XYZ file of C-alpha atoms in Angstrom:
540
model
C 150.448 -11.453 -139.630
C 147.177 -9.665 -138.830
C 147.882 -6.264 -136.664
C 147.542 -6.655 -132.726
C 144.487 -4.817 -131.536
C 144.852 -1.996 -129.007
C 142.286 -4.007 -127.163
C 144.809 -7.255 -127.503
C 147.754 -4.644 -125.931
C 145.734 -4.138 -123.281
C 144.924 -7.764 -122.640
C 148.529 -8.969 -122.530
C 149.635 -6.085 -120.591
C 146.944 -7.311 -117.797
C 147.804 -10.634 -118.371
C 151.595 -9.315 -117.519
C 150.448 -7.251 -114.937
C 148.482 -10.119 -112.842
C 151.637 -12.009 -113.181
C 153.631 -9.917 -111.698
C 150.857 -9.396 -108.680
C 150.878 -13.039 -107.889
C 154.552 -13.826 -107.903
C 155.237 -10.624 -105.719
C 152.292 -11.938 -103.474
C 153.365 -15.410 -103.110
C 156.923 -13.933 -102.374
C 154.977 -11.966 -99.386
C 153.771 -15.237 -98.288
C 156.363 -16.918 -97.849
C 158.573 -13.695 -96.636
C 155.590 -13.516 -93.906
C 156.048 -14.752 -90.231
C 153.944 -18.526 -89.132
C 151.397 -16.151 -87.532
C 150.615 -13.549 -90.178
C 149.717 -16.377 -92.620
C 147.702 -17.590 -89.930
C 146.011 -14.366 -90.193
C 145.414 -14.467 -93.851
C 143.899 -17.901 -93.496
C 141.635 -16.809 -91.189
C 140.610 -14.122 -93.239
C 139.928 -15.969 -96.367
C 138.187 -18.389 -94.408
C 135.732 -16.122 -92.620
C 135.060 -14.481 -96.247
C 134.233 -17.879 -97.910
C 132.020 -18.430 -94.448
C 130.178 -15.399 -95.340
C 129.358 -16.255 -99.020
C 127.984 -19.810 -97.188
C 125.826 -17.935 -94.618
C 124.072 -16.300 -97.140
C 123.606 -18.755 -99.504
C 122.338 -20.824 -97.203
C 119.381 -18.373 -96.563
C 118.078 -19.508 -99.940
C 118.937 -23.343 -100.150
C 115.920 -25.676 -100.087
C 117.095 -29.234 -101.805
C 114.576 -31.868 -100.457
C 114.421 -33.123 -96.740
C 117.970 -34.022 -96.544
C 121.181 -32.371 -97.653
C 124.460 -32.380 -96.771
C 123.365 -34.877 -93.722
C 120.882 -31.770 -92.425
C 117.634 -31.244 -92.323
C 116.570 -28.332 -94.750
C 112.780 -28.206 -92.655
C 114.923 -27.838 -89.582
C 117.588 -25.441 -90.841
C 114.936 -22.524 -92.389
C 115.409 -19.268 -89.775
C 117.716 -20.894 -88.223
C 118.991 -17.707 -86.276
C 117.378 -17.267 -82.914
C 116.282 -20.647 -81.854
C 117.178 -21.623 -78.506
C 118.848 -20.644 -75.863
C 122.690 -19.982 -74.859
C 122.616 -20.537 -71.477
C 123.154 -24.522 -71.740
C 123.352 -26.928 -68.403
C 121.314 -26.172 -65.496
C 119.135 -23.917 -66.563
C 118.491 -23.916 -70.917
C 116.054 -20.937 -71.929
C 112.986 -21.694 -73.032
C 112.304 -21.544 -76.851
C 109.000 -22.198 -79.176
C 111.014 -22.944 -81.991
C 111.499 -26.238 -83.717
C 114.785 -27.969 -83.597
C 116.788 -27.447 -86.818
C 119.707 -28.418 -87.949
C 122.495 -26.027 -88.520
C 122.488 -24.148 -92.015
C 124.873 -24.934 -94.311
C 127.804 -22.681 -93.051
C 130.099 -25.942 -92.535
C 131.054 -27.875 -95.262
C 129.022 -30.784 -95.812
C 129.688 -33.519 -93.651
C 132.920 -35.591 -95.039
C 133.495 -32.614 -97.609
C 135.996 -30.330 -98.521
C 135.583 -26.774 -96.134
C 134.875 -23.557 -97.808
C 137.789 -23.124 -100.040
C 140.105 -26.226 -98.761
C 140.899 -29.474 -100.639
C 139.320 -31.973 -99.370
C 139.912 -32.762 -95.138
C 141.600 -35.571 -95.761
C 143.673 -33.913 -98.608
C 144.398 -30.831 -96.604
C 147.852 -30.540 -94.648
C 147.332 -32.060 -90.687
C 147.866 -30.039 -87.808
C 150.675 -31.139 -85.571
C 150.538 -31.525 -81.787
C 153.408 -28.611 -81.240
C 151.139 -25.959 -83.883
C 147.996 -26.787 -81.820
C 150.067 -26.345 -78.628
C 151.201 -23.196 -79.884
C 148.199 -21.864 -79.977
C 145.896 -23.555 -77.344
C 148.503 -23.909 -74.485
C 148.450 -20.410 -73.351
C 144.500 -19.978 -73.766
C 144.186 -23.081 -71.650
C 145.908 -20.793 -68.442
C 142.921 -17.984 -68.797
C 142.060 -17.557 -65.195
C 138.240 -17.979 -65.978
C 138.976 -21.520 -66.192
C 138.992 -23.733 -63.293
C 141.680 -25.473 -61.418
C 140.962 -28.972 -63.955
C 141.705 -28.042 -66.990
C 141.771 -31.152 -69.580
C 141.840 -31.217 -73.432
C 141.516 -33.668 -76.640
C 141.776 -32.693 -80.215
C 141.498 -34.864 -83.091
C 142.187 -35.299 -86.299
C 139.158 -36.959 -87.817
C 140.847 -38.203 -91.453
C 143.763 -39.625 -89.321
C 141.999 -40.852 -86.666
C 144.543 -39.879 -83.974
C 144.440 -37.294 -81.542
C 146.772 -34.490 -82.383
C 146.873 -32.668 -78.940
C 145.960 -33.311 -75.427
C 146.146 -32.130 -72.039
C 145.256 -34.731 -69.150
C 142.860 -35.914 -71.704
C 142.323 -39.364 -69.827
C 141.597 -37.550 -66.439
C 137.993 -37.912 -65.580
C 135.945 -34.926 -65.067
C 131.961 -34.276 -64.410
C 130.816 -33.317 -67.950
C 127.606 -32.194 -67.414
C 125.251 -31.759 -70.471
C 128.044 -32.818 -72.900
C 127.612 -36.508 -71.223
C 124.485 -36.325 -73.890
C 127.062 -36.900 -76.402
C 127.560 -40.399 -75.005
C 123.994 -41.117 -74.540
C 123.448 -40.214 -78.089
C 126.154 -42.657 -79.378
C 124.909 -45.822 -77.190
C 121.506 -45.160 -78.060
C 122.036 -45.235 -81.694
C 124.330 -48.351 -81.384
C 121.869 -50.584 -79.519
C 118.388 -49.687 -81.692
C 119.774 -48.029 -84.623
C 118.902 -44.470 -86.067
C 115.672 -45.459 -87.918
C 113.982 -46.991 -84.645
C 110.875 -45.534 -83.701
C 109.194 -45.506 -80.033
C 105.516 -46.759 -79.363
C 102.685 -45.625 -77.646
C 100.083 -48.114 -77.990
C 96.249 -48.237 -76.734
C 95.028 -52.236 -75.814
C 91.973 -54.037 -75.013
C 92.330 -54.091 -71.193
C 89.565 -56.676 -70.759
C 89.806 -59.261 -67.711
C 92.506 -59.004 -65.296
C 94.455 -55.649 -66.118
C 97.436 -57.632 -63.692
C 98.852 -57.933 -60.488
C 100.149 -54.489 -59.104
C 102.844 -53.868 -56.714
C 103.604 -50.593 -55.550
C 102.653 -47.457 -57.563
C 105.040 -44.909 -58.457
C 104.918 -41.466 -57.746
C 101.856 -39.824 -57.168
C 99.902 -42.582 -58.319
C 101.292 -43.717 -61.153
C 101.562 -47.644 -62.350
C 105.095 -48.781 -62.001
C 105.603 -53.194 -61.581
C 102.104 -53.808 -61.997
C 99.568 -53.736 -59.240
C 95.705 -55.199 -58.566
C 94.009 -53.396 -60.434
C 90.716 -55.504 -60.732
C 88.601 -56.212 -63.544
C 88.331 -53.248 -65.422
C 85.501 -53.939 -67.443
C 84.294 -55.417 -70.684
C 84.922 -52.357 -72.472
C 88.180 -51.315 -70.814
C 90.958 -50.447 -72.534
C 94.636 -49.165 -71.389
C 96.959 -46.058 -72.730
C 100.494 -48.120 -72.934
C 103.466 -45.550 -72.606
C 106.673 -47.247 -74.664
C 108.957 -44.205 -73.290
C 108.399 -41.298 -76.149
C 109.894 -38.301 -74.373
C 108.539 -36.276 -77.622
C 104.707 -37.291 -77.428
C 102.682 -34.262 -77.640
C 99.203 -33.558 -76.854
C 99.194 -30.079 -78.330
C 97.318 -29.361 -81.772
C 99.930 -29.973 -84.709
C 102.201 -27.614 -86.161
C 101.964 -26.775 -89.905
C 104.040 -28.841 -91.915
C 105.221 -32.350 -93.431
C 103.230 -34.968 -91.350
C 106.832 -37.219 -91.653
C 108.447 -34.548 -89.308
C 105.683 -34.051 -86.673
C 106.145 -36.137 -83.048
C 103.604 -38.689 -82.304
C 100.505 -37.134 -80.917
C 98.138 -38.332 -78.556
C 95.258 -36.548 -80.675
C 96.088 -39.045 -83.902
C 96.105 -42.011 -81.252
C 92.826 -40.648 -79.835
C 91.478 -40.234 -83.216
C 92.602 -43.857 -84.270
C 91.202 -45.379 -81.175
C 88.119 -43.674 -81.519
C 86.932 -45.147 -84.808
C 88.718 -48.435 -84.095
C 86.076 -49.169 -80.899
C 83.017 -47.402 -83.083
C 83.879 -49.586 -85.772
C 83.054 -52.900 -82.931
C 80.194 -51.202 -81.729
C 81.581 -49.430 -78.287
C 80.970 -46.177 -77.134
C 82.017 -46.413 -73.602
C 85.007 -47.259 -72.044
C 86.743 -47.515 -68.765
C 90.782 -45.908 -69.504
C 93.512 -47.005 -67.784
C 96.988 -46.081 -68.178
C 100.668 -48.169 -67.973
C 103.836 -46.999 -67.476
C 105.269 -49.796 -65.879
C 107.748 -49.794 -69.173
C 110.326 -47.966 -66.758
C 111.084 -48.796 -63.081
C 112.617 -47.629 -60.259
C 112.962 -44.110 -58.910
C 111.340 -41.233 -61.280
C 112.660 -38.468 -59.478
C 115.730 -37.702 -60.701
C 118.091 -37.206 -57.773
C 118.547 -33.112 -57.728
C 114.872 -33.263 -56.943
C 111.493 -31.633 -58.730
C 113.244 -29.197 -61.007
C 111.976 -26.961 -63.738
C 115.266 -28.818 -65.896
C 113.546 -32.130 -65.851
C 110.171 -34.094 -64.867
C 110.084 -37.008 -63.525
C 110.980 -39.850 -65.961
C 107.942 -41.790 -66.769
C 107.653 -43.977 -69.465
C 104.663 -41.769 -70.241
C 104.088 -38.263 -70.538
C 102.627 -35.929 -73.222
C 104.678 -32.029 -73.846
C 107.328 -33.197 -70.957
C 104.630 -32.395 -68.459
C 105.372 -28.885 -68.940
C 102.869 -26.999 -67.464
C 103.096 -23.686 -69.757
C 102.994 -23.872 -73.175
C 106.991 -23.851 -73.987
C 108.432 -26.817 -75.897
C 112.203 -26.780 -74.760
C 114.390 -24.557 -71.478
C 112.920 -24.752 -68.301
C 109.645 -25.024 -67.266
C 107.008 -25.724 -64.279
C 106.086 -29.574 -64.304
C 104.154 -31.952 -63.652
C 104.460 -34.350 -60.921
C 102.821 -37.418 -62.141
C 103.312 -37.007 -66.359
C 101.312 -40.808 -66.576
C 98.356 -39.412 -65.195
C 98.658 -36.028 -66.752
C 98.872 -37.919 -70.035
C 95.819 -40.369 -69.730
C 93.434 -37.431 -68.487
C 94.591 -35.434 -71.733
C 93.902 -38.606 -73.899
C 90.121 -39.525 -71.796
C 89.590 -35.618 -72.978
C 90.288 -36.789 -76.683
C 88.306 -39.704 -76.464
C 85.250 -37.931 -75.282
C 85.799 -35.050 -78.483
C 85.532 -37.917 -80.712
C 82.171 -39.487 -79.291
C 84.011 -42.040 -76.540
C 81.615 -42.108 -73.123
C 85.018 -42.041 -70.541
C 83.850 -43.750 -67.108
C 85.521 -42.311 -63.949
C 88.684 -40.795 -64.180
C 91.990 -43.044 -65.625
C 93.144 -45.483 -63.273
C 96.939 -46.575 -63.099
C 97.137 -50.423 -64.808
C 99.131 -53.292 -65.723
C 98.656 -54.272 -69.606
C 97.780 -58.075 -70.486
C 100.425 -59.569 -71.709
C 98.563 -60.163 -74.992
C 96.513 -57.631 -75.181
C 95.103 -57.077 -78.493
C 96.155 -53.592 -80.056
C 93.726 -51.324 -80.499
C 95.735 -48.312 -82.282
C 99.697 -46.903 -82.125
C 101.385 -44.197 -82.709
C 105.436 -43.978 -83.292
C 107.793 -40.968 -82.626
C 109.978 -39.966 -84.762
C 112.983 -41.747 -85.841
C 115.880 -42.160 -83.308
C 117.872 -39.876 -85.183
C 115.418 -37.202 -85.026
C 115.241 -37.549 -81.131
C 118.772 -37.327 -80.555
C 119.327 -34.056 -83.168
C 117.054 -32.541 -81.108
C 118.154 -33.966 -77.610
C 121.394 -32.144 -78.575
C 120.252 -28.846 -80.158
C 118.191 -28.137 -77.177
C 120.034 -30.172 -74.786
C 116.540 -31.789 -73.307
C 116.929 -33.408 -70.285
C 114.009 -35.235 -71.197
C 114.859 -36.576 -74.287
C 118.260 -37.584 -72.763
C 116.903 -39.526 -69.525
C 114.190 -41.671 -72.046
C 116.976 -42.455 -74.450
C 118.901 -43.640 -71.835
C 116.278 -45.664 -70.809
C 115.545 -47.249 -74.364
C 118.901 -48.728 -74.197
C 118.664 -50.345 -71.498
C 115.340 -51.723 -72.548
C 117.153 -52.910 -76.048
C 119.788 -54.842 -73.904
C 117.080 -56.221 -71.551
C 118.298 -54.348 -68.336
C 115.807 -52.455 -65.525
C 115.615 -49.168 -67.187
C 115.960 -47.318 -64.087
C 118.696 -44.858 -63.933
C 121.178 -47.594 -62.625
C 119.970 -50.162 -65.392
C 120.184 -46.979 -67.952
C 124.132 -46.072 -66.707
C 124.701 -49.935 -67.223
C 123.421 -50.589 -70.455
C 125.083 -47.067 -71.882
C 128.888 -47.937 -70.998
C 128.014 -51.641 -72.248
C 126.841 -50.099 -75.327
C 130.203 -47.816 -75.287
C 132.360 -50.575 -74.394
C 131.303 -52.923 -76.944
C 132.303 -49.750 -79.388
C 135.825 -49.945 -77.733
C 136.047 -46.409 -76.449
C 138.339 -44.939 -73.757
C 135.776 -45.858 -70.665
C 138.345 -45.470 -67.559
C 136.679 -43.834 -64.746
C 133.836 -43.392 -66.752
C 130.515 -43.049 -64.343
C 127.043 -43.039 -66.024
C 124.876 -41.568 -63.053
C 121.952 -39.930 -65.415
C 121.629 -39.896 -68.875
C 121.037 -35.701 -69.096
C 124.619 -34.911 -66.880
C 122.443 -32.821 -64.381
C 124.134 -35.433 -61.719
C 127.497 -34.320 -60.703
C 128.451 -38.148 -60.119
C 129.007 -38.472 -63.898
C 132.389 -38.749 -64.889
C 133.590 -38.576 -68.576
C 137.087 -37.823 -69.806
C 137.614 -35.463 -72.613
C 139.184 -38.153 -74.473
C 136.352 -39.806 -74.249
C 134.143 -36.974 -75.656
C 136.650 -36.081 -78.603
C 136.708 -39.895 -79.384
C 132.145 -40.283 -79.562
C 132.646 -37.447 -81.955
C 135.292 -39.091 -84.055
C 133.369 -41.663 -84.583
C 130.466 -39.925 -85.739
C 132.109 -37.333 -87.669
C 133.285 -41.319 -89.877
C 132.012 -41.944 -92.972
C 132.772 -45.382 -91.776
C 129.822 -44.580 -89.030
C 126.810 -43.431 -90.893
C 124.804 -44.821 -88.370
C 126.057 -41.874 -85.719
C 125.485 -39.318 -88.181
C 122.899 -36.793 -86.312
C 125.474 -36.627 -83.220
C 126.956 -34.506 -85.731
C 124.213 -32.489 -87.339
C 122.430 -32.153 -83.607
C 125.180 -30.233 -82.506
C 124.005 -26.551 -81.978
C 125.896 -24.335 -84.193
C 127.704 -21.060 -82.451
C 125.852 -18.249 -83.058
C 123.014 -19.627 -84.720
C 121.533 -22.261 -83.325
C 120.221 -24.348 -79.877
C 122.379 -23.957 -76.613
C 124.508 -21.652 -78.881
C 122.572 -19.296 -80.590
C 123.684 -16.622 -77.721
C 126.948 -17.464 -77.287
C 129.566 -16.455 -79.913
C 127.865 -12.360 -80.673
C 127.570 -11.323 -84.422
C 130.731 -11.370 -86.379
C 132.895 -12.886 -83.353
C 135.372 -15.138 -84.300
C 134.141 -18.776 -84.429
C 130.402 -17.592 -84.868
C 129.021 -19.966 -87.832
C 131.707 -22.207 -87.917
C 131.863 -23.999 -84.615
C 129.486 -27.096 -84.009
C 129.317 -27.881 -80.582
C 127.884 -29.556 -77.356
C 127.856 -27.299 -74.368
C 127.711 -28.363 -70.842
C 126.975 -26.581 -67.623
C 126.422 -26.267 -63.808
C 127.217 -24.476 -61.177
C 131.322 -24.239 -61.022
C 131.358 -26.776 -64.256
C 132.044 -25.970 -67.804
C 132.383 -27.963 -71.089
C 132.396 -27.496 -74.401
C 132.926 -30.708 -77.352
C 132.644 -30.525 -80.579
C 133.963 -30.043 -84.242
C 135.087 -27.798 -86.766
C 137.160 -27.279 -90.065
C 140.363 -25.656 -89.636
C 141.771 -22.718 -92.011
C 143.664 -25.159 -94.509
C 140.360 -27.284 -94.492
C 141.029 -30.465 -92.072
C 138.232 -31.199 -90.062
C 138.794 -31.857 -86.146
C 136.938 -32.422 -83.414
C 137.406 -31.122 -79.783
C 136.807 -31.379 -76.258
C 137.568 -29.064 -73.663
C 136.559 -29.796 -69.815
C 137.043 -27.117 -66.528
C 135.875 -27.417 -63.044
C 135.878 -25.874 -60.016
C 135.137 -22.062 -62.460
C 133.452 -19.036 -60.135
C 133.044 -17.308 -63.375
C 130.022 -18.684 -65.377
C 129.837 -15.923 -68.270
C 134.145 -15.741 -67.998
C 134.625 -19.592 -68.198
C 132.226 -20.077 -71.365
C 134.145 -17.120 -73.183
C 137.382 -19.055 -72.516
C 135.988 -22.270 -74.186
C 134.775 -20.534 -77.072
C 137.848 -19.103 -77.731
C 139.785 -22.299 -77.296
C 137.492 -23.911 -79.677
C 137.496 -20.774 -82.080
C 141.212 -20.375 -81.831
C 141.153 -24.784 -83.362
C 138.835 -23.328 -86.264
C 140.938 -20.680 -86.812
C 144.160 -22.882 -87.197
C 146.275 -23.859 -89.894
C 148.665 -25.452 -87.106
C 152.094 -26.703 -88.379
């Protein structure tokens, strides 16, 4: 038998040594009150968080991974604004997806088994916990509550969780979810330029300040007339392109300028006569709270939101009449590519087959709505609305949009009772939504049996780094980096929904709803915790 090596003793006598440390550990575990190992959870948890947040400064694997968007997710601290609801700061930064501090969608958390494999919170651990940070003072007199497990299915605690409450921006979250069930995620929006020779159409009244609505009169318009066709792209842009992939850039009225350009050199025309249509959307395009730096009026065309400064999401001065806004920017492109522009653009009523003359298509659904819920845009919210009523062939007005949502909802067999679609953006304290509701749209999408839902989930600003979040949530704060989540708020209204992956790895999703809160900066502190305080549980 060969001699044991001093270097051998020393091996075996670490060997015996670590043994010792982890049985005298695990007996401190289980020695240790509910709450302490809650602690130590926690702890390990927010280390394993860490070790994500910084490798996810360095991560570039193609434009998709983990079911984000690595061109969206680069920087991503800073974008945004915290304030959320009535007033969301303004921001130059591109949406982007959240980086990748939470596991991947449908994967194991940082350190966990697997969140269907991991142990499920019951209703009397979450209770525990959440019941007494549900009586913080900050909050207001309705308090309601819905937390679910997303492997089971089930909701796992709730307080008045059926009760209908005004949601405000967090109504989004429904939008989103009809939207993608009536077109799909991949559906793109058009904005079309067509010969407008003959008749242009009978007209009714205008719209606002001019602008075409049902169709109106508008005479012949010329041999060489053609007509600027909005299809409801709240993202069109007539600002000079960013740098980038040309995949992730909105439609642009430049490219449609350019394409129209050569299309009517190509025939031999130089000269045209412009009119515009944006009889795509009727009814009322003030939204009811009035002209408001939140939102412009909802036109089924506009270019930049009609903002009238330069910013690209928060509040901002606005146009009052986007259509015409938008055709005078695209007459302007015309005439930099060589197109004679008679007069100024005149409101008009498209043939019904009208030959196309050039398009140009947003991005894909699931682009808008990741960005409609980063940022939450008003904008983007009221024309997605909007779309689906115009993909179940009702008036997309903002009654015809409220219709055609909770049709879309119903048909997906959610909890609609005293449900009230007033808007599509939650700016209109009519809305009613019940946090049931909200935890149950984020089930769904959170399903791998949903993929179609998917960027309701990667959308969601992430707390302390991204959107309607990025300011909420300070550095190091528990729940910074590890709660995704929709905000909502107005004046005396506060709501947060969204989801997370517990401490023993199970991932859940949340809604919590107060109204009737005189503390703004107090009430939003209070739903961060409660939604930190879900994160942070292991609750059994």
């Amino acid at each position: 038998m060969p001699e044991t090596g001093s270097w051998q003793v020393r091996w075996q006598s670490a060997q015996r040594s670590a043994r010792a440390a982890g049985d005298a550990a695990l007996r401190r575990w289980r020695a240790a009150p509910r709450r302490t190992r809650q602690t130590w959870r926690l702890t390990a948890v927010s280390a394993a968080t860490g070790l994500a947040v910084a490798g996810g400064a360095v991560a570039v694997s193609g434009p998709w991974d983990a079911g984000q968007r690595t061109a969206e997710r680069a920087a991503a601290a800073g974008s945004g604004s915290g304030s959320g609801g009535e007033r969301h700061g303004a921001s130059t930064d591109p949406v982007r997806s959240a980086p990748p501090v939470l596991s991947a969608l449908g994967g194991a958390a940082p350190g966990g088994p697997g969140r269907a494999g991991a142990p499920l919170p019951t209703g009397a651990g979450l209770a525990e916990v959440l019941a007494p940070l549900l009586k913080d003072p900050a909050l207001g007199p309705l308090r309601t509550a819905s937390v679910r497990d997303v492997a089971a299915g089930r909701e796992v605690f709730g307080v008045r969780a059926d009760e209908p409450a005004t949601p405000a921006s967090t109504v989004k979250l429904a939008v989103a979810v009809a939207a993608l069930s009536a077109l799909g995620p991949d559906h793109r929006i058009a904005t079309t330029v067509v010969d407008g020779t003959g008749k242009a159409g009978k007209s009714g009244k205008a719209g606002q300040a001019g602008e075409a609505r049902d169709g109106g009169d508008t005479g012949d318009t010329g041999k060489h007339s053609i007509i600027l066709v909005g299809g409801g792209d709240p993202t069109l842009t007539a600002r000079a392109p960013k740098p980038g992939p040309a995949a992730d850039r909105p439609a642009n009225l430049r490219t449609l300028a350019e394409d129209t350009a050569r299309a009517l050199k190509q025939r031999g025309t130089t000269t045209v006569t412009l009119g515009y249509d944006a009889s795509a959307y009727s009814g009322p395009d003030q939204h009811p709270i009035g002209p408001n730096e939140n939102i412009a009026p909802v036109s089924a065309l506009m270019a930049d939101e009609a903002r009238l400064d330069d910013s690209e999401f928060g509040t901002a001065p606005r146009d009052a009449a986007p259509a015409v806004a938008a055709a005078r920017a695209f007459a302007g492109q015309l005439r930099e590519r060589g197109i004679t522009v008679d007069g100024d653009p005149a409101a008009a009523h498209a043939p019904r087959q009208a030959g196309e003359i050039a398009t140009v298509r947003s991005l894909p659904l699931a682009a808008l709505v990741e960005r409609m819920l980063t940022h939450s845009d008003n904008d983007i919210a009221e024309g997605l609305a909007r779309q689906t009523a115009i993909a179940a062939g009702k008036p997309a007005s903002f009654a015809g949009a409220g219709t055609a949502v909770r049709d879309a909802l119903a048909a997906r067999h959610l909890p609609l009772t005293g449900a009230v679609f007033a808007d599509g953006s939650g700016l209109d304290r009519d809305d009613r939504v019940s946090a049931g509701l909200l935890s149950r749209l984020l089930l769904d999408a959170s399903s791998d049996r949903h993929p179609e839902l998917r960027s309701v989930v990667t959308g969601l600003p992430v707390a302390g780094f991204t959107g309607t979040l990025s300011g909420r949530y300070p550095d190091k704060s528990s729940g910074a980096g590890t709660v995704r989540a929709k905000t909502g708020t107005l004046t005396g209204v506060n709501t947060l929904a969204g989801t997370v992956v517990d401490a023993d790895g199970r991932q859940l999703v949340f809604a919590f709803m107060t109204s009737g809160t005189t503390d703004p900066q107090g009430a939003q502190k209070a739903l961060d915790t409660l939604a930190s305080a879900v994160a942070e549980c292991g609750c059994r």
